[in-house]
Coordinates of C-alpha atoms and ligand atoms in Angstrom, one line a residue:
X228 CA 11.1 0.4 -21.6
X229 CA 11.4 -1.2 -18.1
X230 CA 15.2 -1.2 -16.5
X231 CA 16.7 -4.5 -16.7
X232 CA 16.9 -5.9 -13.0
X233 CA 18.3 -8.9 -11.3
X234 CA 16.1 -10.5 -8.2
X235 CA 18.3 -11.5 -5.4
X236 CA 17.4 -14.9 -4.2
X237 CA 16.5 -14.0 -0.8
X238 CA 13.8 -12.1 -2.0
X239 CA 14.4 -9.1 -0.2
X240 CA 14.6 -7.1 -3.0
X241 CA 16.0 -6.4 -6.8
X242 CA 19.6 -5.3 -7.7
X243 CA 19.9 -3.5 -11.1
X244 CA 22.2 -1.2 -12.7
X245 CA 21.5 2.3 -11.9
X246 CA 18.6 3.6 -9.8
X247 CA 15.1 2.7 -9.6
X248 CA 12.9 5.4 -9.1
X249 CA 9.5 4.6 -8.8
X250 CA 6.4 7.0 -8.5
X251 CA 3.3 5.5 -6.4
X252 CA -0.6 6.6 -6.1
X253 CA -2.9 5.5 -3.9
X254 CA -6.7 6.8 -3.6
X255 CA -8.8 3.8 -3.1
X256 CA -10.7 5.5 -0.4
X257 CA -10.7 9.1 1.4
X258 CA -6.6 9.6 1.4
X259 CA -5.1 10.9 -1.4
X260 CA -1.2 10.0 -1.6
X261 CA 1.9 10.0 -3.6
X262 CA 5.1 8.6 -2.7
X263 CA 8.8 8.3 -4.2
X264 CA 10.6 5.5 -3.5
X265 CA 14.4 4.9 -4.9
X266 CA 16.0 1.4 -4.5
X267 CA 13.1 0.5 -2.4
X268 CA 13.9 3.0 0.1
X269 CA 11.1 5.6 0.7
X270 CA 12.2 9.2 0.0
X271 CA 8.7 11.1 0.5
X272 CA 4.9 9.7 1.7
X273 CA 2.6 12.6 1.2
X274 CA -1.1 11.9 2.4
X275 CA -3.9 14.4 2.1
X276 CA -6.8 13.5 4.1
X277 CA -10.3 14.5 3.4
X278 CA -12.4 15.8 6.2
X279 CA -15.7 16.8 4.4
X280 CA -16.8 13.0 5.5
X281 CA -16.8 13.8 9.2
X282 CA -20.1 15.4 9.1
X283 CA -21.7 12.6 7.4
X284 CA -20.4 9.9 9.6
X285 CA -18.8 7.7 7.0
X286 CA -17.2 8.3 4.0
X287 CA -19.7 9.8 0.8
X288 CA -18.0 8.2 -2.1
X289 CA -19.0 10.9 -4.7
X290 CA -17.3 13.2 -2.2
X291 CA -14.4 11.0 -2.2
X292 CA -13.9 10.9 -5.8
X293 CA -14.4 15.2 -6.2
X294 CA -11.4 15.6 -3.4
X295 CA -9.2 13.0 -5.3
X296 CA -9.7 15.4 -8.4
X297 CA -8.8 18.6 -6.4
X298 CA -6.1 16.8 -4.6
X299 CA -4.0 14.7 -7.1
X300 CA -2.0 17.0 -8.7
X301 CA -0.7 19.2 -5.8
X302 CA -0.2 15.8 -3.9
X303 CA 2.0 14.1 -6.6
X304 CA 4.0 17.4 -7.0
X305 CA 4.7 17.5 -3.3
X306 CA 5.7 13.8 -3.2
X307 CA 7.8 14.8 -5.7
X308 CA 9.4 17.7 -4.3
X309 CA 9.7 16.1 -1.1
X310 CA 11.9 13.2 -2.6
X311 CA 13.8 15.9 -4.2
X312 CA 12.9 14.9 -8.0
X313 CA 11.4 15.6 -11.1
X314 CA 9.1 13.4 -13.2
X315 CA 12.4 13.2 -15.6
X316 CA 13.5 10.5 -12.6
X317 CA 10.8 8.1 -12.7
X318 CA 11.4 4.8 -14.0
X319 CA 7.7 3.6 -13.2
X320 CA 4.5 4.6 -11.9
X321 CA 2.5 2.2 -9.7
X322 CA -0.7 2.6 -8.5
X323 CA -3.9 1.1 -6.6
X324 CA -5.7 -0.8 -8.9
X325 CA -8.7 -2.6 -6.3
X326 CA -10.0 -3.1 -3.9
X327 CA -11.9 0.0 -3.0
X328 CA -14.6 2.8 -4.1
X329 CA -14.3 2.7 -7.9
X330 CA -14.7 6.3 -8.2
X331 CA -12.1 7.2 -6.2
X332 CA -9.8 4.5 -7.6
X333 CA -10.5 5.6 -11.1
X334 CA -9.1 8.9 -10.2
X335 CA -5.4 7.8 -9.3
X336 CA -6.0 5.0 -12.0
X337 CA -6.6 7.5 -14.9
X338 CA -3.8 9.7 -13.7
X339 CA -1.1 7.1 -13.3
X340 CA -2.2 6.3 -16.7
X341 CA -1.8 9.3 -18.4
X342 CA 1.3 9.9 -16.7
X343 CA 2.7 6.5 -17.8
X344 CA 1.7 7.3 -21.4
X345 CA 3.0 10.8 -21.1
X346 CA 6.3 9.7 -19.9
X347 CA 6.8 6.3 -21.7
X348 CA 7.4 4.2 -18.7
X349 CA 6.1 1.0 -17.3
X350 CA 2.4 0.9 -15.3
X351 CA 2.4 -1.1 -11.9
X352 CA -1.2 -2.3 -10.6
X353 CA -1.0 -3.0 -6.7
X354 CA -3.6 -4.6 -5.0
X355 CA -4.3 -2.7 -1.8
X356 CA -4.7 -4.9 0.6
X357 CA -1.4 -6.8 -0.7
X358 CA 0.5 -3.4 -0.1
X359 CA -0.6 -3.1 3.4
X360 CA 0.9 -6.3 4.2
X361 CA 4.1 -5.1 2.2
X362 CA 4.2 -2.0 4.4
X363 CA 6.2 -4.4 7.0
X364 CA 9.3 -4.5 4.2
X365 CA 9.6 -0.7 4.5
X366 CA 11.8 -0.4 7.3
X367 CA 14.4 -2.5 9.1
X368 CA 13.9 -4.6 10.7
X369 CA 11.8 -6.8 8.1
X370 CA 10.1 -10.3 8.7
X371 CA 11.8 -13.2 6.8
X372 CA 9.7 -15.4 4.6
X373 CA 7.2 -17.0 5.2
X374 CA 5.6 -14.6 7.4
X375 CA 2.0 -14.0 8.9
X376 CA 0.3 -10.8 8.7
X377 CA -3.0 -9.8 10.3
X378 CA -3.9 -7.1 8.2
X379 CA -7.0 -5.0 9.9
X380 CA -8.5 -1.6 8.3
X381 CA -11.7 0.0 7.8
X382 CA -12.8 -2.5 5.1
X383 CA -11.1 -5.6 5.9
X384 CA -9.9 -8.0 8.5
X385 CA -7.5 -10.9 6.9
X386 CA -4.8 -13.1 8.2
X387 CA -2.9 -13.2 5.2
X388 CA 0.5 -16.0 4.8
X389 CA 3.2 -14.1 2.6
X390 CA 5.5 -16.5 1.3
X391 CA 7.3 -13.8 -1.1
X392 CA 6.6 -10.1 -1.9
X393 CA 4.5 -11.4 -4.8
X394 CA 3.2 -14.9 -3.7
X395 CA 0.6 -14.6 -0.8
X396 CA -2.9 -15.7 0.6
X397 CA -5.6 -15.4 2.8
X398 CA -6.0 -17.9 5.3
X399 CA -8.5 -16.4 7.6
X400 CA -10.9 -13.2 7.0
X401 CA -14.3 -11.7 8.4
X402 CA -17.4 -12.9 7.5
X403 CA -19.2 -9.6 8.2
X404 CA -18.1 -6.5 9.8
X405 CA -14.1 -5.7 9.6
X406 CA -12.1 -4.8 12.7
X407 CA -12.2 -1.4 11.7
X408 CA -15.8 -1.0 11.1
X409 CA -16.4 -2.9 14.4
X410 CA -14.5 0.2 16.0
X411 CA -16.5 2.8 14.0
X412 CA -20.0 1.1 14.4
X413 CA -19.5 0.8 18.2
X414 CA -18.4 4.3 18.3
X415 CA -21.4 5.5 16.5
X416 CA -23.6 4.0 18.9
X417 CA -21.9 5.6 21.6
X418 CA -22.2 8.8 19.9
X419 CA -18.8 9.3 18.8
X420 CA -17.8 11.3 15.6
X421 CA -16.3 9.1 12.6
X422 CA -14.0 7.8 12.4
X423 CA -14.5 6.6 15.9
X424 CA -11.5 4.1 16.2
X425 CA -9.0 6.3 17.2
X426 CA -11.4 7.8 19.6
X427 CA -12.5 4.5 21.2
X428 CA -8.5 3.9 21.5
X429 CA -7.9 7.5 23.2
X430 CA -10.7 6.8 26.1
X431 CA -9.9 3.2 26.5
X432 CA -6.4 4.3 27.7
X433 CA -8.1 5.9 30.7
X434 CA -10.9 3.0 31.1
X435 CA -11.0 -0.5 32.9
X436 CA -11.4 -3.1 30.3
X437 CA -12.6 -5.7 33.1
X438 CA -15.7 -3.6 34.0
X439 CA -18.1 -5.1 31.0
X440 CA -17.6 -8.2 29.3
X441 CA -18.9 -8.7 25.8
X442 CA -19.5 -12.0 23.9
X443 CA -16.7 -13.8 21.7
X444 CA -18.1 -15.2 18.3
X445 CA -17.8 -18.5 18.1
X446 CA -16.3 -18.9 14.6
X447 CA -14.9 -22.0 13.3
X448 CA -11.1 -22.0 11.8
X449 CA -9.5 -18.5 11.2
X450 CA -12.1 -16.5 10.3
X451 CA -13.8 -13.6 12.1
X452 CA -17.1 -11.9 12.6
X453 CA -17.7 -9.0 14.5
X454 CA -21.5 -8.2 13.7
X455 CA -22.6 -10.3 17.0
X456 CA -20.3 -7.9 18.9
X457 CA -22.2 -4.6 17.4
X458 CA -25.7 -5.9 18.5
X459 CA -24.6 -6.8 21.9
X460 CA -23.2 -3.3 22.2
X461 CA -26.6 -2.0 21.1
X462 CA -28.1 -4.2 23.5
X463 CA -26.1 -3.0 26.2
X464 CA -26.5 0.4 25.9
X465 CA -30.2 0.1 25.5
X466 CA -30.6 -0.8 28.9
X467 CA -27.8 1.3 30.2
X468 CA -25.4 -1.3 30.9
X469 CA -27.8 -3.5 33.3
X470 CA -26.9 -6.4 31.0
X471 CA -25.4 -7.6 27.7
X472 CA -27.8 -10.3 27.2
X473 CA -30.1 -9.7 24.1
X474 CA -33.1 -9.6 26.0
X475 CA -33.3 -7.6 29.7
X476 CA -36.0 -6.8 31.5
X477 CA -34.8 -3.3 31.9
X478 CA -35.1 -0.5 29.0
X479 CA -33.5 2.8 29.5
X480 CA -34.8 6.1 28.8
X481 CA -32.6 8.0 26.0
X482 CA -31.7 10.2 28.9
X483 CA -30.9 7.4 31.1
X484 CA -28.6 6.1 28.2
X485 CA -26.8 9.2 27.5
X486 CA -25.9 9.4 31.2
X487 CA -25.0 6.0 31.5
X488 CA -22.9 6.6 28.3
X489 CA -21.3 10.0 29.4
X490 CA -20.3 8.6 32.9
X491 CA -18.8 5.3 32.0
X492 CA -17.2 6.4 28.5
X493 CA -13.5 5.1 29.1
X494 CA -14.9 1.9 30.6
X495 CA -17.0 1.1 28.2
X496 CA -14.5 1.9 25.3
X497 CA -11.7 -0.1 27.0
X498 CA -13.7 -3.1 27.1
X499 CA -15.2 -2.6 23.8
X500 CA -11.3 -2.9 22.6
X501 CA -10.5 -5.3 24.4
X502 CA -12.9 -7.9 23.0
X503 CA -11.8 -6.6 19.4
X504 CA -8.5 -7.5 20.2
X505 CA -9.0 -10.7 22.1
X506 CA -11.2 -11.7 19.1
X507 CA -8.2 -10.6 16.8
X508 CA -5.5 -12.1 18.3
X509 CA -6.9 -15.1 19.3
X510 CA -7.2 -16.1 15.7
X511 CA -3.5 -15.1 14.6
X512 CA -2.3 -17.2 17.7
X513 CA -4.4 -20.0 15.9
X514 CA -2.7 -19.3 12.6
X515 CA 0.6 -19.3 13.9
X516 CA 0.3 -22.5 16.2
X517 CA -1.1 -24.5 13.1
X518 CA 1.5 -22.9 10.3
X519 CA 4.2 -23.1 12.7
X520 CA 5.3 -19.5 11.2
X521 CA 6.7 -17.2 13.9
X522 CA 7.6 -14.0 12.1
X523 CA 4.5 -12.3 12.5
X524 CA 2.8 -8.5 11.2
X525 CA 0.6 -6.3 12.0
X526 CA -0.8 -4.2 9.0
X527 CA -3.9 -1.9 7.8
X528 CA -5.4 1.4 10.0
X529 CA -6.6 -0.6 13.1
X530 CA -2.9 -1.1 13.8
X531 CA -2.2 2.1 15.2
X532 CA -4.4 1.1 18.0
X533 CA -2.5 1.2 21.2
X534 CA -4.5 -1.6 22.9
X535 CA -3.9 -4.2 19.9
X536 CA -0.1 -3.1 19.8
X537 CA 0.8 -3.8 23.1
X538 CA -1.3 -7.0 23.3
X539 CA 0.0 -8.1 20.1
X540 CA 3.9 -7.4 21.2
X541 CA 2.7 -9.3 24.8
X542 CA 1.8 -12.2 22.9
X543 CA 4.8 -12.3 20.5
X544 CA 7.0 -12.3 23.9
X545 CA 4.9 -15.3 25.3
X546 CA 4.9 -17.5 22.0
X547 CA 8.5 -16.4 21.0
X548 CA 7.1 -14.8 17.8
X549 CA 9.2 -12.3 15.8
X550 CA 6.7 -9.2 15.7
X551 CA 7.0 -6.7 13.2
X552 CA 4.4 -3.4 12.9
X553 CA 4.8 -0.6 10.2
X554 CA 5.5 2.9 11.4
X555 CA 2.4 4.8 12.0
X556 CA 2.4 6.7 8.4
X557 CA 2.4 3.3 6.7
X558 CA -0.4 1.8 8.9
X559 CA -3.3 3.9 7.6
X560 CA -4.0 4.3 4.0
X561 CA -0.4 5.8 2.4
X562 CA 1.3 5.3 -1.0
X563 CA 4.3 4.3 0.3
X564 CA 3.2 0.6 0.9
X565 CA 2.1 1.0 -2.6
X566 CA 5.5 2.4 -3.8
X567 CA 7.2 -0.5 -2.1
X568 CA 4.9 -2.9 -3.6
X569 CA 5.5 -1.7 -7.1
X570 CA 9.4 -1.7 -6.5
X571 CA 8.7 -5.6 -5.8
X572 CA 6.5 -6.0 -8.7
X573 CA 8.8 -4.5 -10.8
X574 CA 11.7 -7.0 -9.7
X575 CA 9.0 -9.6 -10.7
X576 CA 8.1 -8.0 -14.0
X577 CA 4.4 -7.9 -12.9
X578 CA 3.6 -4.7 -15.3
X579 CA 0.2 -3.5 -17.2
X580 CA -0.2 -2.2 -20.1
X581 CA -2.7 1.0 -20.7
X582 CA -5.8 -0.9 -21.3
X583 CA -5.7 -2.1 -17.5
X584 CA -8.7 -0.8 -15.6
X585 CA -9.3 -0.2 -11.7
X586 CA -11.8 -2.5 -10.2
X587 CA -13.7 -2.1 -6.8
X588 CA -13.3 -5.5 -5.8
X589 CA -10.5 -8.1 -6.6
X590 CA -9.1 -11.7 -5.9
X591 CA -5.8 -12.4 -5.1
Ligands
LIG281 O1 -6.4 0.8 6.5 P1 -7.4 2.2 6.7 O2 -6.6 3.5 7.4 O3 -8.3 2.3 5.6 C1 -9.0 1.2 5.0 O4 -8.6 0.7 4.3 O5 -10.1 1.1 5.6 O6 -8.3 1.9 7.9 C2 -9.1 2.8 8.3 C3 -9.6 2.1 9.9 C4 -10.6 2.9 10.4 O7 -11.9 2.1 10.8 C5 -10.3 3.5 11.9 O8 -11.3 3.9 12.6 C6 -9.3 2.6 12.1 O9 -8.6 2.2 10.8 N1 -8.4 3.2 13.3 C7 -8.2 2.9 14.7 C8 -7.4 3.7 14.8 N2 -6.8 4.3 14.0 C9 -7.0 4.1 12.9 N3 -9.1 1.9 14.9 C10 -8.8 1.8 16.3 N4 -8.0 2.3 16.9 C11 -6.7 3.3 16.5 N5 -6.0 3.9 17.3
LIG282 ZN1 -6.5 0.2 3.6

């Protein structure tokens, strides 16, 4: 049974008689994570990464599901212990229902349902992308409503208008690759291992971002496109930086290409990163100007990018925004963000029964 709760009018969290303890589980892709949240405060956020995918240059769904199966029990156990509690303290179980890899989602979903059944506690299904947005409500200072959030991950790139913790809509999104994919695919073209985003970030910090110019896609409205950037990098490397045009007189040999990459890696990374960052921030600026909203957040794995964080803060100063970025551990996939979303959904009475199923795609 769920506890009786009263919603605060400012929607900054429910108040209730006694503590509300939520156990949350995240398993949408290649991180197995569990978190315990008491009254909207995250007490533990345990994340087990899967290194098995590195050798394949991307996440292998079947291997991800198997790794979740191995990790889920020890990860939940560690999260409970880190929070200093046991299953007896748990009032509700939140889990990532969608979107994600179906085999991965099913492991966390079935585990959550089994626990809910065994403990006779309410079950709270959570949308992974909404949880990325609400990661901004974990620590103080928190954004006021309505706020805008640029959510940038390996699978998604969205501008979300968040009116309350349980009422948000996507007002812009990518038409092809996600920003994280743009980083990872560019890194792959440079011969860097998966996931290449953090490596591009690392090399970019020593490079000159103005050395090479990559085209900015012409996209109407608040939507994004990154596939053209990938193609321009491909051609740029094919002619060893002689031109970033699609057609060039010169085609480098494989050795020349590798030499060019080796000698110019920091500048290439800095220039690619700068282009991805300007594509993202130009749309975010447009969204703020169009909506008049000035509480602006970042979320998702790519918000760990140092170039994006710096330019975001600079843009915030220029346009008098209140800017928010979750702590690093809440940017990449984690159960802390599922727990905080579960907390607000509990307040709104948004529970599911045991017939709820995981889905790879989901509407908002
Ligand atoms: O949100 P996330 O952990 O997982 C998904 O839901 O996709 O995001 C993972 C993505 C990957 O594409 C990874 O390369 C990218 O975030 N990423 C970065 C950085 N750290 C993670 N991209 C650029 N710079 C970083 N520092
Ligand atoms: Zn994610």
